[in-house]
Amino acid sequence: MRHVRSIWNGAISFGLVSIPIKLVNATESHAISFRQIHMEDNGRIRYRKVCELEDREVAQAEIGKGYEDADGTIIPITDEDLSHLPLPTARTIEIVAFVPADRIDPLQMDAAYYLAAAGAPAAKPYTLLREALKRSNKVAVAKYALRGRERLGMLRVVGDAIAMHGLLWPDEVRAPEGLAPDSAVTIRDKELDLADALMDTLGEVDLEDLHDEYREALEEVIAAKASGEAPPEAPAPADGGKVLDLMAALESSVRAARESRGTAADEGAEVRQLRRGRAEPKETGGGKTAKAAAKKTATARKATSKAGGTAKKTTTAKSAAEPTADRSTAKSSTPPAAAAPAKKTAARKTASRKRSA
């Protein structure tokens, strides 16, 4: 890593062990920023700091801190006042506990920093803490003071360095009350199966391959404007709107994901186009839904076998004895399952005619 200016110098307090460290930012922003300009002549719009009592611009050296009370009274607070705060963490990252990483709620995570060993004397204790964290598979919870307030932090190992994530205090994280749907929603097994198939098809991704496409497009617009060319046209927006058929949307998503990844249609979980009306049981790869569907199919076949009677047995025996028979002949014959309903219908018509006569 190139030389990065430290933003805080102090020490890690690890029991009776003190480790001199420097705090440096672990992240950087690549966002494109804009300036406010006067549209008539492109002149910069700047903000001047003006004292509202004297109505004049003041220099940075004349500006200090002040707390505004509820009644509007300003209470000045100097750097000397802040230096006398009874904080043991004023220049120390004080480790208070070691906990499993999953005990830390990701909602609490804030800014990230690297802790760099400050000089040769810090090398041994720094390495000791790093290796202890590695072997324990735990993270350290610490308290520290930065930019005028005490904060909570989490120390963990990243490569050969120790990183610290600033944490929000637990009472700073809002509870997600009232955000879930109010009405009761029933999710069918088929919908979950399709969601699982979509997740399996999308699979995993190397985060190193992800990049900010919006920033790249914005850079193209700026480059085109700078060279006097017309900016590139935006692509046509994707079809939006309300999703009326969740199953159809899931099936289309699975299909599109497979096509984009070049996956064969017969690989992974099976997805069938649903028919209008009565839905057929769908095989799900051996889950409970598949077993239930197979059981229903077997029961239906058993009932059909009883209704078909001897005719079905004869047809089955004939099919087994003549495996090479012409398929067109088999298709033209009346299916055994349809024979019984046809006879019943004819009987009903005859009875109706007799009654009418």
Short mmCIF file of C-alpha atoms in Angstrom, two decimals:
data_model
loop_
_atom_site.label_atom_id
_atom_site.label_comp_id
_atom_site.label_asym_id
_atom_site.label_seq_id
_atom_site.Cartn_x
_atom_site.Cartn_y
_atom_site.Cartn_z
CA MET A 1 0.00 0.00 0.00
CA ARG A 2 1.25 3.44 -0.87
CA HIS A 3 1.99 5.82 1.99
CA VAL A 4 -1.22 7.04 3.56
CA ARG A 5 -1.31 9.86 6.07
CA SER A 6 -2.39 8.75 9.53
CA ILE A 7 -5.49 10.41 10.97
CA TRP A 8 -4.91 9.42 14.61
CA ASN A 9 -1.93 8.34 16.68
CA GLY A 10 -2.22 6.41 19.92
CA ALA A 11 -1.95 2.91 21.31
CA ILE A 12 -3.91 -0.33 21.65
CA SER A 13 -4.47 -1.30 25.26
CA PHE A 14 -4.41 -5.10 25.45
CA GLY A 15 -4.51 -5.84 29.17
CA LEU A 16 -1.19 -4.56 30.47
CA VAL A 17 0.29 -4.59 26.97
CA SER A 18 0.42 -1.28 25.10
CA ILE A 19 0.90 -1.30 21.33
CA PRO A 20 1.78 2.06 19.69
CA ILE A 21 -0.21 2.37 16.45
CA LYS A 22 -1.24 4.78 13.73
CA LEU A 23 -4.79 4.88 12.41
CA VAL A 24 -5.20 5.20 8.63
CA ASN A 25 -8.31 5.05 6.46
CA ALA A 26 -8.90 1.59 4.95
CA THR A 27 -11.27 2.83 2.24
CA GLU A 28 -11.36 5.62 -0.31
CA SER A 29 -14.14 7.10 -2.40
CA HIS A 30 -13.92 7.13 -6.20
CA ALA A 31 -17.18 8.99 -6.65
CA ILE A 32 -17.17 11.88 -9.12
CA SER A 33 -17.97 15.16 -7.39
CA PHE A 34 -19.44 18.28 -8.96
CA ARG A 35 -19.04 21.98 -8.23
CA GLN A 36 -21.84 24.47 -8.06
CA ILE A 37 -21.49 27.02 -10.85
CA HIS A 38 -23.19 30.14 -12.16
CA MET A 39 -24.90 28.85 -15.32
CA GLU A 40 -24.45 32.13 -17.23
CA ASP A 41 -20.65 32.21 -17.14
CA ASN A 42 -19.60 28.93 -15.40
CA GLY A 43 -18.20 30.87 -12.46
CA ARG A 44 -17.74 28.89 -9.23
CA ILE A 45 -20.29 29.40 -6.47
CA ARG A 46 -18.46 29.56 -3.15
CA TYR A 47 -19.66 29.76 0.43
CA ARG A 48 -18.29 32.40 2.74
CA LYS A 49 -18.41 32.09 6.52
CA VAL A 50 -20.14 35.17 7.87
CA CYS A 51 -20.78 36.18 11.47
CA GLU A 52 -24.50 36.89 11.66
CA LEU A 53 -24.03 39.45 14.48
CA GLU A 54 -21.39 41.55 12.73
CA ASP A 55 -22.50 40.70 9.18
CA ARG A 56 -18.94 40.23 8.00
CA GLU A 57 -16.84 37.36 6.69
CA VAL A 58 -14.50 35.79 9.28
CA ALA A 59 -11.27 33.83 8.83
CA GLN A 60 -10.85 30.20 9.87
CA ALA A 61 -8.62 31.22 12.77
CA GLU A 62 -11.54 33.11 14.31
CA ILE A 63 -13.92 30.13 14.22
CA GLY A 64 -14.42 27.87 17.22
CA LYS A 65 -16.99 25.39 18.60
CA GLY A 66 -20.18 26.10 20.47
CA TYR A 67 -23.16 24.14 21.78
CA GLU A 68 -26.63 25.58 21.20
CA ASP A 69 -28.90 25.15 24.21
CA ALA A 70 -32.63 24.50 23.95
CA ASP A 71 -33.41 28.21 24.39
CA GLY A 72 -30.96 29.21 21.64
CA THR A 73 -28.11 30.21 23.98
CA ILE A 74 -24.67 29.41 22.58
CA ILE A 75 -22.22 27.82 25.03
CA PRO A 76 -18.62 28.07 23.72
CA ILE A 77 -16.51 24.88 24.02
CA THR A 78 -12.76 25.21 23.53
CA ASP A 79 -10.17 22.57 22.64
CA GLU A 80 -8.80 22.97 26.17
CA ASP A 81 -12.22 22.07 27.58
CA LEU A 82 -12.27 18.91 25.49
CA SER A 83 -8.73 17.97 26.49
CA HIS A 84 -9.81 17.70 30.13
CA LEU A 85 -12.56 15.17 29.47
CA PRO A 86 -12.15 12.14 31.80
CA LEU A 87 -11.81 9.68 28.92
CA PRO A 88 -9.29 6.84 29.24
CA THR A 89 -9.73 6.29 25.50
CA ALA A 90 -8.58 9.79 24.52
CA ARG A 91 -5.41 8.37 22.95
CA THR A 92 -6.01 4.67 23.49
CA ILE A 93 -7.96 1.95 21.73
CA GLU A 94 -9.05 0.01 24.81
CA ILE A 95 -9.97 -3.62 24.12
CA VAL A 96 -12.84 -4.61 26.41
CA ALA A 97 -13.79 -8.08 25.12
CA PHE A 98 -13.16 -10.83 22.57
CA VAL A 99 -16.27 -12.30 20.92
CA PRO A 100 -17.16 -14.49 17.90
CA ALA A 101 -17.48 -12.44 14.73
CA ASP A 102 -21.13 -13.40 14.25
CA ARG A 103 -21.98 -11.60 17.49
CA ILE A 104 -21.46 -8.29 15.68
CA ASP A 105 -24.55 -7.12 13.81
CA PRO A 106 -23.51 -5.84 10.34
CA LEU A 107 -25.97 -2.97 10.83
CA GLN A 108 -23.60 -1.57 13.44
CA MET A 109 -20.59 -1.39 11.10
CA ASP A 110 -19.39 2.08 10.18
CA ALA A 111 -16.08 3.39 8.80
CA ALA A 112 -13.10 1.03 8.36
CA TYR A 113 -9.48 1.72 9.34
CA TYR A 114 -6.13 -0.05 9.30
CA LEU A 115 -3.98 -0.08 12.43
CA ALA A 116 -0.29 0.31 11.55
CA ALA A 117 2.46 -0.51 14.02
CA ALA A 118 4.21 2.72 15.05
CA GLY A 119 7.91 1.92 15.04
CA ALA A 120 10.04 -1.14 15.84
CA PRO A 121 8.98 -1.46 19.52
CA ALA A 122 5.39 -2.08 18.39
CA ALA A 123 6.26 -4.97 16.06
CA LYS A 124 6.28 -7.77 18.64
CA PRO A 125 3.08 -6.89 20.58
CA TYR A 126 1.29 -6.03 17.32
CA THR A 127 2.16 -9.46 15.89
CA LEU A 128 1.15 -11.13 19.15
CA LEU A 129 -2.32 -9.58 19.06
CA ARG A 130 -2.74 -10.41 15.38
CA GLU A 131 -1.82 -14.07 15.84
CA ALA A 132 -3.99 -14.36 18.96
CA LEU A 133 -6.98 -13.07 16.99
CA LYS A 134 -6.24 -15.53 14.18
CA ARG A 135 -5.97 -18.55 16.45
CA SER A 136 -9.05 -17.72 18.50
CA ASN A 137 -11.27 -17.03 15.45
CA LYS A 138 -12.64 -14.09 17.40
CA VAL A 139 -12.76 -10.32 17.02
CA ALA A 140 -11.87 -7.72 19.63
CA VAL A 141 -14.44 -5.19 20.81
CA ALA A 142 -12.81 -1.89 21.78
CA LYS A 143 -13.61 1.68 22.79
CA TYR A 144 -11.75 4.69 21.43
CA ALA A 145 -12.16 8.45 21.07
CA LEU A 146 -12.06 10.15 17.66
CA ARG A 147 -13.21 13.55 16.42
CA GLY A 148 -14.57 14.69 19.74
CA ARG A 149 -16.55 11.63 20.79
CA GLU A 150 -16.07 8.16 22.22
CA ARG A 151 -16.77 5.36 19.80
CA LEU A 152 -17.11 1.60 19.66
CA GLY A 153 -14.89 -0.49 17.40
CA MET A 154 -14.22 -4.03 16.24
CA LEU A 155 -10.67 -5.27 15.56
CA ARG A 156 -10.10 -8.15 13.14
CA VAL A 157 -7.26 -9.56 11.04
CA VAL A 158 -7.04 -8.63 7.34
CA GLY A 159 -4.05 -10.27 5.66
CA ASP A 160 -1.03 -9.45 7.83
CA ALA A 161 -2.61 -6.33 9.31
CA ILE A 162 -5.16 -5.51 11.97
CA ALA A 163 -8.21 -3.62 10.78
CA MET A 164 -10.70 -1.75 12.92
CA HIS A 165 -14.32 -1.15 12.00
CA GLY A 166 -16.05 1.69 13.74
CA LEU A 167 -19.31 0.46 15.26
CA LEU A 168 -22.48 2.30 16.03
CA TRP A 169 -23.62 2.05 19.62
CA PRO A 170 -26.46 -0.48 19.99
CA ASP A 171 -28.97 2.28 20.78
CA GLU A 172 -28.08 4.01 17.48
CA VAL A 173 -29.46 1.12 15.39
CA ARG A 174 -33.18 1.38 14.72
CA ALA A 175 -35.42 -1.66 15.10
CA PRO A 176 -37.14 -2.76 11.85
CA GLU A 177 -40.60 -2.54 13.39
CA GLY A 178 -43.50 -1.92 11.03
CA LEU A 179 -41.43 -2.52 7.89
CA ALA A 180 -42.54 -6.08 7.08
CA PRO A 181 -45.80 -6.60 5.13
CA ASP A 182 -48.86 -6.30 7.36
CA SER A 183 -50.95 -8.91 5.58
CA ALA A 184 -50.26 -12.61 5.99
CA VAL A 185 -48.46 -13.97 2.93
CA THR A 186 -48.37 -17.66 2.03
CA ILE A 187 -45.35 -18.90 0.10
CA ARG A 188 -45.88 -22.16 -1.77
CA ASP A 189 -43.25 -24.87 -2.05
CA LYS A 190 -43.17 -24.42 -5.85
CA GLU A 191 -42.30 -20.76 -5.44
CA LEU A 192 -39.50 -21.60 -3.01
CA ASP A 193 -38.22 -24.27 -5.41
CA LEU A 194 -38.02 -21.73 -8.21
CA ALA A 195 -36.35 -19.19 -5.94
CA ASP A 196 -33.78 -21.85 -4.99
CA ALA A 197 -33.24 -22.66 -8.66
CA LEU A 198 -32.65 -18.97 -9.42
CA MET A 199 -30.16 -18.68 -6.55
CA ASP A 200 -28.31 -21.81 -7.72
CA THR A 201 -28.20 -20.55 -11.31
CA LEU A 202 -26.86 -17.13 -10.35
CA GLY A 203 -24.35 -18.85 -8.08
CA GLU A 204 -21.47 -16.94 -6.52
CA VAL A 205 -19.46 -14.00 -7.78
CA ASP A 206 -15.94 -12.73 -7.26
CA LEU A 207 -16.41 -9.32 -5.67
CA GLU A 208 -13.22 -8.17 -7.41
CA ASP A 209 -15.10 -8.41 -10.73
CA LEU A 210 -17.76 -5.91 -9.66
CA HIS A 211 -17.30 -2.25 -10.56
CA ASP A 212 -19.18 1.03 -10.59
CA GLU A 213 -20.86 1.18 -14.01
CA TYR A 214 -22.58 4.47 -13.17
CA ARG A 215 -19.23 6.17 -12.58
CA GLU A 216 -17.85 4.80 -15.86
CA ALA A 217 -20.88 6.09 -17.77
CA LEU A 218 -20.53 9.47 -16.07
CA GLU A 219 -16.86 9.64 -17.08
CA GLU A 220 -17.88 9.00 -20.71
CA VAL A 221 -20.38 11.87 -20.56
CA ILE A 222 -17.74 14.24 -19.10
CA ALA A 223 -15.15 13.18 -21.72
CA ALA A 224 -17.63 13.70 -24.55
CA LYS A 225 -18.65 17.15 -23.27
CA ALA A 226 -15.00 18.15 -22.81
CA SER A 227 -14.19 17.24 -26.43
CA GLY A 228 -17.29 18.98 -27.81
CA GLU A 229 -19.00 15.73 -28.81
CA ALA A 230 -22.56 14.67 -28.10
CA PRO A 231 -22.86 12.59 -24.95
CA PRO A 232 -23.72 8.90 -25.44
CA GLU A 233 -27.40 8.02 -25.51
CA ALA A 234 -28.91 6.16 -22.61
CA PRO A 235 -30.07 2.58 -23.28
CA ALA A 236 -33.78 1.92 -23.48
CA PRO A 237 -35.26 1.43 -20.00
CA ALA A 238 -36.18 -2.11 -19.03
CA ASP A 239 -39.83 -3.05 -18.95
CA GLY A 240 -41.14 -2.24 -15.52
CA GLY A 241 -44.54 -2.44 -13.92
CA LYS A 242 -46.38 -4.58 -11.47
CA VAL A 243 -45.53 -8.28 -11.26
CA LEU A 244 -48.84 -10.08 -11.60
CA ASP A 245 -47.61 -13.68 -11.85
CA LEU A 246 -44.82 -14.45 -9.39
CA MET A 247 -44.30 -17.98 -10.70
CA ALA A 248 -43.96 -16.76 -14.30
CA ALA A 249 -41.53 -14.04 -13.19
CA LEU A 250 -39.40 -16.59 -11.32
CA GLU A 251 -39.39 -18.99 -14.27
CA SER A 252 -38.37 -16.20 -16.65
CA SER A 253 -35.63 -15.11 -14.24
CA VAL A 254 -34.20 -18.64 -14.04
CA ARG A 255 -34.31 -18.96 -17.83
CA ALA A 256 -32.61 -15.60 -18.36
CA ALA A 257 -29.93 -16.34 -15.75
CA ARG A 258 -29.12 -19.66 -17.42
CA GLU A 259 -28.89 -18.05 -20.84
CA SER A 260 -26.62 -15.26 -19.58
CA ARG A 261 -24.28 -17.79 -17.96
CA GLY A 262 -24.41 -20.24 -20.88
CA THR A 263 -25.87 -23.01 -18.73
CA ALA A 264 -27.58 -25.90 -20.51
CA ALA A 265 -31.32 -25.97 -20.08
CA ASP A 266 -31.27 -29.46 -18.63
CA GLU A 267 -28.74 -28.69 -15.90
CA GLY A 268 -29.61 -27.80 -12.32
CA ALA A 269 -33.14 -27.64 -10.95
CA GLU A 270 -35.97 -28.42 -13.37
CA VAL A 271 -38.34 -25.59 -14.28
CA ARG A 272 -41.53 -26.32 -16.27
CA GLN A 273 -43.91 -23.91 -17.95
CA LEU A 274 -47.08 -23.95 -15.88
CA ARG A 275 -50.35 -24.74 -17.72
CA ARG A 276 -53.45 -22.67 -17.33
CA GLY A 277 -56.02 -24.26 -15.03
CA ARG A 278 -55.08 -27.22 -12.91
CA ALA A 279 -51.35 -27.29 -12.20
CA GLU A 280 -49.43 -30.52 -12.60
CA PRO A 281 -47.08 -31.72 -9.84
CA LYS A 282 -43.51 -30.54 -10.42
CA GLU A 283 -40.43 -32.57 -9.67
CA THR A 284 -38.10 -30.70 -7.34
CA GLY A 285 -35.09 -32.95 -7.10
CA GLY A 286 -36.04 -35.25 -4.23
CA GLY A 287 -37.58 -32.83 -1.71
CA LYS A 288 -40.80 -33.23 0.24
CA THR A 289 -42.79 -31.63 -2.58
CA ALA A 290 -41.50 -34.20 -5.07
CA LYS A 291 -42.45 -37.09 -2.76
CA ALA A 292 -45.95 -35.71 -2.25
CA ALA A 293 -46.40 -35.20 -6.00
CA ALA A 294 -45.18 -38.74 -6.73
CA LYS A 295 -47.58 -40.16 -4.15
CA LYS A 296 -50.54 -38.28 -5.70
CA THR A 297 -49.55 -39.49 -9.18
CA ALA A 298 -49.34 -43.11 -8.00
CA THR A 299 -52.81 -42.85 -6.40
CA ALA A 300 -54.27 -41.39 -9.57
CA ARG A 301 -52.78 -44.17 -11.66
CA LYS A 302 -54.16 -46.79 -9.29
CA ALA A 303 -57.67 -45.32 -9.58
CA THR A 304 -57.39 -45.18 -13.36
CA SER A 305 -56.29 -48.82 -13.40
CA LYS A 306 -59.44 -49.87 -11.53
CA ALA A 307 -61.68 -47.83 -13.87
CA GLY A 308 -60.04 -49.22 -17.00
CA GLY A 309 -60.45 -52.83 -15.85
CA THR A 310 -59.42 -55.68 -18.08
CA ALA A 311 -58.98 -53.43 -21.13
CA LYS A 312 -56.03 -51.66 -19.51
CA LYS A 313 -54.39 -54.96 -18.53
CA THR A 314 -54.75 -56.24 -22.10
CA THR A 315 -53.29 -53.04 -23.54
CA THR A 316 -50.42 -53.10 -21.04
CA ALA A 317 -49.60 -56.73 -21.80
CA LYS A 318 -49.75 -56.05 -25.53
CA SER A 319 -47.43 -53.05 -25.16
CA ALA A 320 -44.94 -55.14 -23.19
CA ALA A 321 -45.02 -57.95 -25.80
CA GLU A 322 -44.65 -55.61 -28.78
CA PRO A 323 -42.07 -52.93 -27.83
CA THR A 324 -41.35 -52.15 -31.50
CA ALA A 325 -44.96 -51.48 -32.53
CA ASP A 326 -45.74 -48.42 -34.58
CA ARG A 327 -46.22 -45.37 -32.30
CA SER A 328 -48.82 -43.85 -34.60
CA THR A 329 -51.09 -46.86 -34.03
CA ALA A 330 -50.73 -46.48 -30.27
CA LYS A 331 -51.64 -42.80 -30.46
CA SER A 332 -54.76 -43.45 -32.56
CA SER A 333 -56.19 -45.96 -30.06
CA THR A 334 -58.43 -44.70 -27.28
CA PRO A 335 -56.52 -44.38 -23.97
CA PRO A 336 -57.77 -46.75 -21.29
CA ALA A 337 -58.23 -43.86 -18.89
CA ALA A 338 -60.78 -42.29 -21.23
CA ALA A 339 -62.77 -45.55 -21.90
CA ALA A 340 -64.68 -45.68 -18.65
CA PRO A 341 -65.80 -42.02 -18.69
CA ALA A 342 -66.99 -42.47 -22.32
CA LYS A 343 -69.14 -45.51 -21.43
CA LYS A 344 -70.66 -43.69 -18.46
CA THR A 345 -71.52 -40.70 -20.66
CA ALA A 346 -73.24 -42.94 -23.24
CA ALA A 347 -75.25 -44.67 -20.52
CA ARG A 348 -76.40 -41.32 -19.14
CA LYS A 349 -77.56 -40.16 -22.58
CA THR A 350 -79.53 -43.40 -23.15
CA ALA A 351 -81.23 -43.09 -19.76
CA SER A 352 -82.11 -39.48 -20.48
CA ARG A 353 -83.70 -40.38 -23.80
CA LYS A 354 -85.84 -43.09 -22.17
CA ARG A 355 -87.08 -40.69 -19.51
CA SER A 356 -87.97 -38.05 -22.11
CA ALA A 357 -89.85 -40.66 -24.17
#
